[in-house]
Short mmCIF file of C-alpha atoms in Angstrom, two decimals:
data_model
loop_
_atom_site.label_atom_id
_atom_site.label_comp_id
_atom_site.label_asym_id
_atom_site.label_seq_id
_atom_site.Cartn_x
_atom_site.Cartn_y
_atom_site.Cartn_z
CA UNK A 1 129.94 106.79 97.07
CA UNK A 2 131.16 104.61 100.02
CA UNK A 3 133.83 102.06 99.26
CA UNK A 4 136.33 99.68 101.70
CA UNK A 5 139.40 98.40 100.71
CA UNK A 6 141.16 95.75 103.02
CA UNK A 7 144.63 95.71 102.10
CA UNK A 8 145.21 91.66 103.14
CA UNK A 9 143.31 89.02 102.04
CA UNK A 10 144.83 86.46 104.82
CA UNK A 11 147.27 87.76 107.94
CA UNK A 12 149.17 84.97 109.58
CA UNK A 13 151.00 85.69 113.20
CA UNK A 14 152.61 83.62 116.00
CA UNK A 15 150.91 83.62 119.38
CA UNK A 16 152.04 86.13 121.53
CA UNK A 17 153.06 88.74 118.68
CA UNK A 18 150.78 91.80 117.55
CA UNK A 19 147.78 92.15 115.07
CA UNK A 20 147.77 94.56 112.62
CA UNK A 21 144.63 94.39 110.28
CA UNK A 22 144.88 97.09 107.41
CA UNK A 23 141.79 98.77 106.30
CA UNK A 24 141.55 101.92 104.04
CA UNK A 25 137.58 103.90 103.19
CA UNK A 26 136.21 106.19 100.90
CA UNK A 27 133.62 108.08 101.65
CA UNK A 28 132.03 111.31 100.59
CA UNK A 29 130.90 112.62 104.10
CA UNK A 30 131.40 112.22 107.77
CA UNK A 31 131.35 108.07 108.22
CA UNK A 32 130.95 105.50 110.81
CA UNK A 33 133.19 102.59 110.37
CA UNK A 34 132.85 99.06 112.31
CA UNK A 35 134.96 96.19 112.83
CA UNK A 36 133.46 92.57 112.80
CA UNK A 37 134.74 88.77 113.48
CA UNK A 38 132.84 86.23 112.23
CA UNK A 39 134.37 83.04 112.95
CA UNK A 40 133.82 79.78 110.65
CA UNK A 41 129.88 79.08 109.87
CA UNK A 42 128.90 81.52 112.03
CA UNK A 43 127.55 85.42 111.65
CA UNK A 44 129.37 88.66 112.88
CA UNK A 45 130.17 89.90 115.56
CA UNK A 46 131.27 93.57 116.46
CA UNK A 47 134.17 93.97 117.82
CA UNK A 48 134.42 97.88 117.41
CA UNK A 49 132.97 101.06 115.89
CA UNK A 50 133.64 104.34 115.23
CA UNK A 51 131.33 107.38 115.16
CA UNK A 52 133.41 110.77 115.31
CA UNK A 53 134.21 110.51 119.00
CA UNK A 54 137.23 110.03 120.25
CA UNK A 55 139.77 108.91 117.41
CA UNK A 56 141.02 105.84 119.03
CA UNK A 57 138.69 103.27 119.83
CA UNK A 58 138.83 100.64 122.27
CA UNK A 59 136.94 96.98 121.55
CA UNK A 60 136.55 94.07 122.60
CA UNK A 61 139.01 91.04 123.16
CA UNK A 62 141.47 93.36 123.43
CA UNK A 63 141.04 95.19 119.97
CA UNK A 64 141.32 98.75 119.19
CA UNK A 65 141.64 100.90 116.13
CA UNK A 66 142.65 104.15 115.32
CA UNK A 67 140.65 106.81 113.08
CA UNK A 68 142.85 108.62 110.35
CA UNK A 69 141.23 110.87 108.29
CA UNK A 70 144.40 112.20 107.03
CA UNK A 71 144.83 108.79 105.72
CA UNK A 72 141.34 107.60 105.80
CA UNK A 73 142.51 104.52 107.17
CA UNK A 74 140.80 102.66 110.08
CA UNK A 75 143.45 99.70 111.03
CA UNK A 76 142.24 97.06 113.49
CA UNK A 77 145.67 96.33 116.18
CA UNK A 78 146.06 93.85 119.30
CA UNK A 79 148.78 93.87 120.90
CA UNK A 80 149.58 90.05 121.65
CA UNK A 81 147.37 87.51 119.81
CA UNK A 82 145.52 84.77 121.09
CA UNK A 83 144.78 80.96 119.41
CA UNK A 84 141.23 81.74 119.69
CA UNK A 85 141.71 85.46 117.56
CA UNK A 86 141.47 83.37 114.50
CA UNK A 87 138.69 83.93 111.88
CA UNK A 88 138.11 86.08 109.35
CA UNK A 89 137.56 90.24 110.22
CA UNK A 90 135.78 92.74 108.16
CA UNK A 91 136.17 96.53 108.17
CA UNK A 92 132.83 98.03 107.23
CA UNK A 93 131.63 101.67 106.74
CA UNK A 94 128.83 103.47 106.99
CA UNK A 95 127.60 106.84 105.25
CA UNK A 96 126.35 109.25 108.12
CA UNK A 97 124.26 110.64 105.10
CA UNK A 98 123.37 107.94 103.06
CA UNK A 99 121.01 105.87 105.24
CA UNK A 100 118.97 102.72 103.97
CA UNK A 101 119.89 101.34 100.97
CA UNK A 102 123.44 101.63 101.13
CA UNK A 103 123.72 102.43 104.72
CA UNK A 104 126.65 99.49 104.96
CA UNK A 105 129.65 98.37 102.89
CA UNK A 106 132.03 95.68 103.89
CA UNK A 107 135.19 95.10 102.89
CA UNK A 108 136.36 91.48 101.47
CA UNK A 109 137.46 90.18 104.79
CA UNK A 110 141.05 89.06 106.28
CA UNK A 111 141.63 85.74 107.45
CA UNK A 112 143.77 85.98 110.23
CA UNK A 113 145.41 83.03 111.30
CA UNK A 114 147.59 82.38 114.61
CA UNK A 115 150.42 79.80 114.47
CA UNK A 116 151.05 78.03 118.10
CA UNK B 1 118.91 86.93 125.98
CA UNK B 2 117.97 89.05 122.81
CA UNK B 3 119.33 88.02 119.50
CA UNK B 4 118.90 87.01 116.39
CA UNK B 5 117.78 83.67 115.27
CA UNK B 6 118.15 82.09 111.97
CA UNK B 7 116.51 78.63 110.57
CA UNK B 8 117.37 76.10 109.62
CA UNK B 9 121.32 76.39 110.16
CA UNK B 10 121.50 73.61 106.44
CA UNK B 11 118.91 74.01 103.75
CA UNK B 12 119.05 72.24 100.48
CA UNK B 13 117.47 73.02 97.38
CA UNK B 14 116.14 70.90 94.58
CA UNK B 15 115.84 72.13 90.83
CA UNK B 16 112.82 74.32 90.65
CA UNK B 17 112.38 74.53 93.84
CA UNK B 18 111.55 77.48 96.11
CA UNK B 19 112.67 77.41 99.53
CA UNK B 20 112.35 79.96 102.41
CA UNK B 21 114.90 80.96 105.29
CA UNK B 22 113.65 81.89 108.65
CA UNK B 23 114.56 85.28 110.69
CA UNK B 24 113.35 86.05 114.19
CA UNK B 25 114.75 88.64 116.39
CA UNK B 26 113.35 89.37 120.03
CA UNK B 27 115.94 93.03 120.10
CA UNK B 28 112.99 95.44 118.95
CA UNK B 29 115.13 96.49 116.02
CA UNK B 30 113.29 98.07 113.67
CA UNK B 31 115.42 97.45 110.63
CA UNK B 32 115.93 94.24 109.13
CA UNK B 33 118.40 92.63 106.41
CA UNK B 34 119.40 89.89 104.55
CA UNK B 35 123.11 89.60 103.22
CA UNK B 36 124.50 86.71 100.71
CA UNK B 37 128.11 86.21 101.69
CA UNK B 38 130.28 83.37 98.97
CA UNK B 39 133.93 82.50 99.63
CA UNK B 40 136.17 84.83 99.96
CA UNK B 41 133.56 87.76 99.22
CA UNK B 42 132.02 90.32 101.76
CA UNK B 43 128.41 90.51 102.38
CA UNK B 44 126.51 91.70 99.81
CA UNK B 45 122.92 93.08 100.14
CA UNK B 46 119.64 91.60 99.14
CA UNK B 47 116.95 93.19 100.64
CA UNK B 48 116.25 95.14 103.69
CA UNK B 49 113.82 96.87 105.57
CA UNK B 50 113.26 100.08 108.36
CA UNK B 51 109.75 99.31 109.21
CA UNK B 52 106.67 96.88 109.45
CA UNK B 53 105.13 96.12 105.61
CA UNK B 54 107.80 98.02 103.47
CA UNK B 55 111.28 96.23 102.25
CA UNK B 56 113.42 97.46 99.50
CA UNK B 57 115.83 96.10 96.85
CA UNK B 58 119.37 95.62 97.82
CA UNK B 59 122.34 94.76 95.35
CA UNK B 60 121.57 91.46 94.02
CA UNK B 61 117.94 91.23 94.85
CA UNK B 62 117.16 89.20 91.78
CA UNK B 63 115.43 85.85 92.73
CA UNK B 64 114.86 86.19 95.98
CA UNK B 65 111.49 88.13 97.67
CA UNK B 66 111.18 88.97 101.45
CA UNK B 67 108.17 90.09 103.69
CA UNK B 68 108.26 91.87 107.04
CA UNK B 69 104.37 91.45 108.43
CA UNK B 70 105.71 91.31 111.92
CA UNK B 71 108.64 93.26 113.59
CA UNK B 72 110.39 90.59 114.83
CA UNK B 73 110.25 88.55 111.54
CA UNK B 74 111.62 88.95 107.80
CA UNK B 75 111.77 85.56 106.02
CA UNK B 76 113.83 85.28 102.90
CA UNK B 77 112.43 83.40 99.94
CA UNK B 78 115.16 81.78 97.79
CA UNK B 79 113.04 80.93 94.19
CA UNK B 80 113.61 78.69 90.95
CA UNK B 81 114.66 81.92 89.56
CA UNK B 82 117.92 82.04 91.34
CA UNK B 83 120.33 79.91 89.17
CA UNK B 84 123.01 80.18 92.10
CA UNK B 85 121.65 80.06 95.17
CA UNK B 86 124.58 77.78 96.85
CA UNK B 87 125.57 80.66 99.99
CA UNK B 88 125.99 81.31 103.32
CA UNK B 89 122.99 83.51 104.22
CA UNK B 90 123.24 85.94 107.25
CA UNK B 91 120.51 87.92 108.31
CA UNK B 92 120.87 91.17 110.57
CA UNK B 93 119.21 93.85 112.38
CA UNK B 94 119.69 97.27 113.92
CA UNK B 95 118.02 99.65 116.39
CA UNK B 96 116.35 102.32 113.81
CA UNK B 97 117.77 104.00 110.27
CA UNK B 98 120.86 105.90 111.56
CA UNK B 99 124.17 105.40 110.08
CA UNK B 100 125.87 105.02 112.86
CA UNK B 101 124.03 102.12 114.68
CA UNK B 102 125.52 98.73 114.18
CA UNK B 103 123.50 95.34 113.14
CA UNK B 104 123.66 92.56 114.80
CA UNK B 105 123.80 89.25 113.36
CA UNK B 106 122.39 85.90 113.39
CA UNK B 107 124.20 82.83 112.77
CA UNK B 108 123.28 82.08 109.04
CA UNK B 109 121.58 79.70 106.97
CA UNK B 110 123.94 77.32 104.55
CA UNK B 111 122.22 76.91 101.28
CA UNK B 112 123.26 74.10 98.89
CA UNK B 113 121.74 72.55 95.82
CA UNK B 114 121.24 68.97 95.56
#
């Protein structure tokens, strides 16, 4: 079974300073894990996925995350955040075996605010 | 441009009353779903479906029914037999079955009860 855990329910930064959005997985084979936005009354977007490529992945806005199996973490970084970066992000995986019914499982969201 | 379009953006409900949330998309996905998202919650799945006149239970598919008679739509029926329909409704869509293509989202429906 597939599971997401995001470790912060609500992130708040200054302007300027880095993101770091923590999100840990379990799953039982090879996943593919995502990154969304969704900003207030509106759906998701992607910002980034992962599909057993290249470890790091680059997103967009200025996003990336890095792949640890080790750690089976997937954390969601920027280096300087923006005003508009605020909204609420969710780490979602997806089984590479287990397609269909359970094909994705999102995490409970972080709310990541940005203080002027 | 291709996307995903969900109406209306408000609904509300009356007691005993069914209601029914609209889903278009013009991608050529061929999977569809429909996700119930409350405060503070993720997504969490109702129904979906990989192709043309066949849908499946999600997790909470309990008052609610779907069809998919077209490709580009999958309407979402919200019935009396929901006692707690208040939700932000998002439906989605992806290129074919494989794990590791993402959906794409529409902008949700808000449900309330008056």
């Amino acid at each position: 079974a597939q599971s997401v855990t995001q470790l912060d329910s609500h992130v708040s930064v200054s302007e300027g300073t880095p993101v770091l959005l923590r999100c840990n997985y379990s799953s039982s084979y090879s996943p593919s894990l995502f990154w969304y936005v969704q900003h207030p009354n509106k759906g998701l977007q992607l910002l980034l996925k992962y599909t057993s490529a290249a470890t790091l992945v680059k997103g967009i806005n200025g996003f990336e995350a890095e792949f640890k199996k080790s750690e089976t973490s997937f954390h969601l970084t920027k280096p300087s955040a923006h005003m508009s970066d605020a909204a609420e992000y969710f780490c979602v995986v997806s089984d590479e075996w287990d397609t269909g019914r359970r094909a994705l499982t999102f995490g409970s969201g972080t709310r990541l605010q940005v203080q002027p | 441009d291709g996307g995903i379009t969900q109406s209306p953006k408000y609904l509300f409900r009356k007691e005993g009353q069914n209601v029914t949330l609209s889903c278009e998309q013009n991608l050529n996905h061929d999977a569809m779903y429909w996700y119930r998202q409350d405060p503070g919650q993720g997504l969490r799945l109702i129904y979906y479906s990989q192709i043309v006149n066949d849908f499946q239970k999600g997790d909470i598919a309990e008052g609610y029914s779907v069809s998919r008679e077209k490709k580009e739509s999958f309407p979402l029926t919200v019935t009396s037999a929901q006692k707690n329909p208040t939700a932000f409704y998002l439906c989605a869509s992806k290129r074919g079955g494989g794990a590791t293509q993402p959906q794409h989202f529409g902008d949700g429906t808000r449900l309330s009860i008056l």
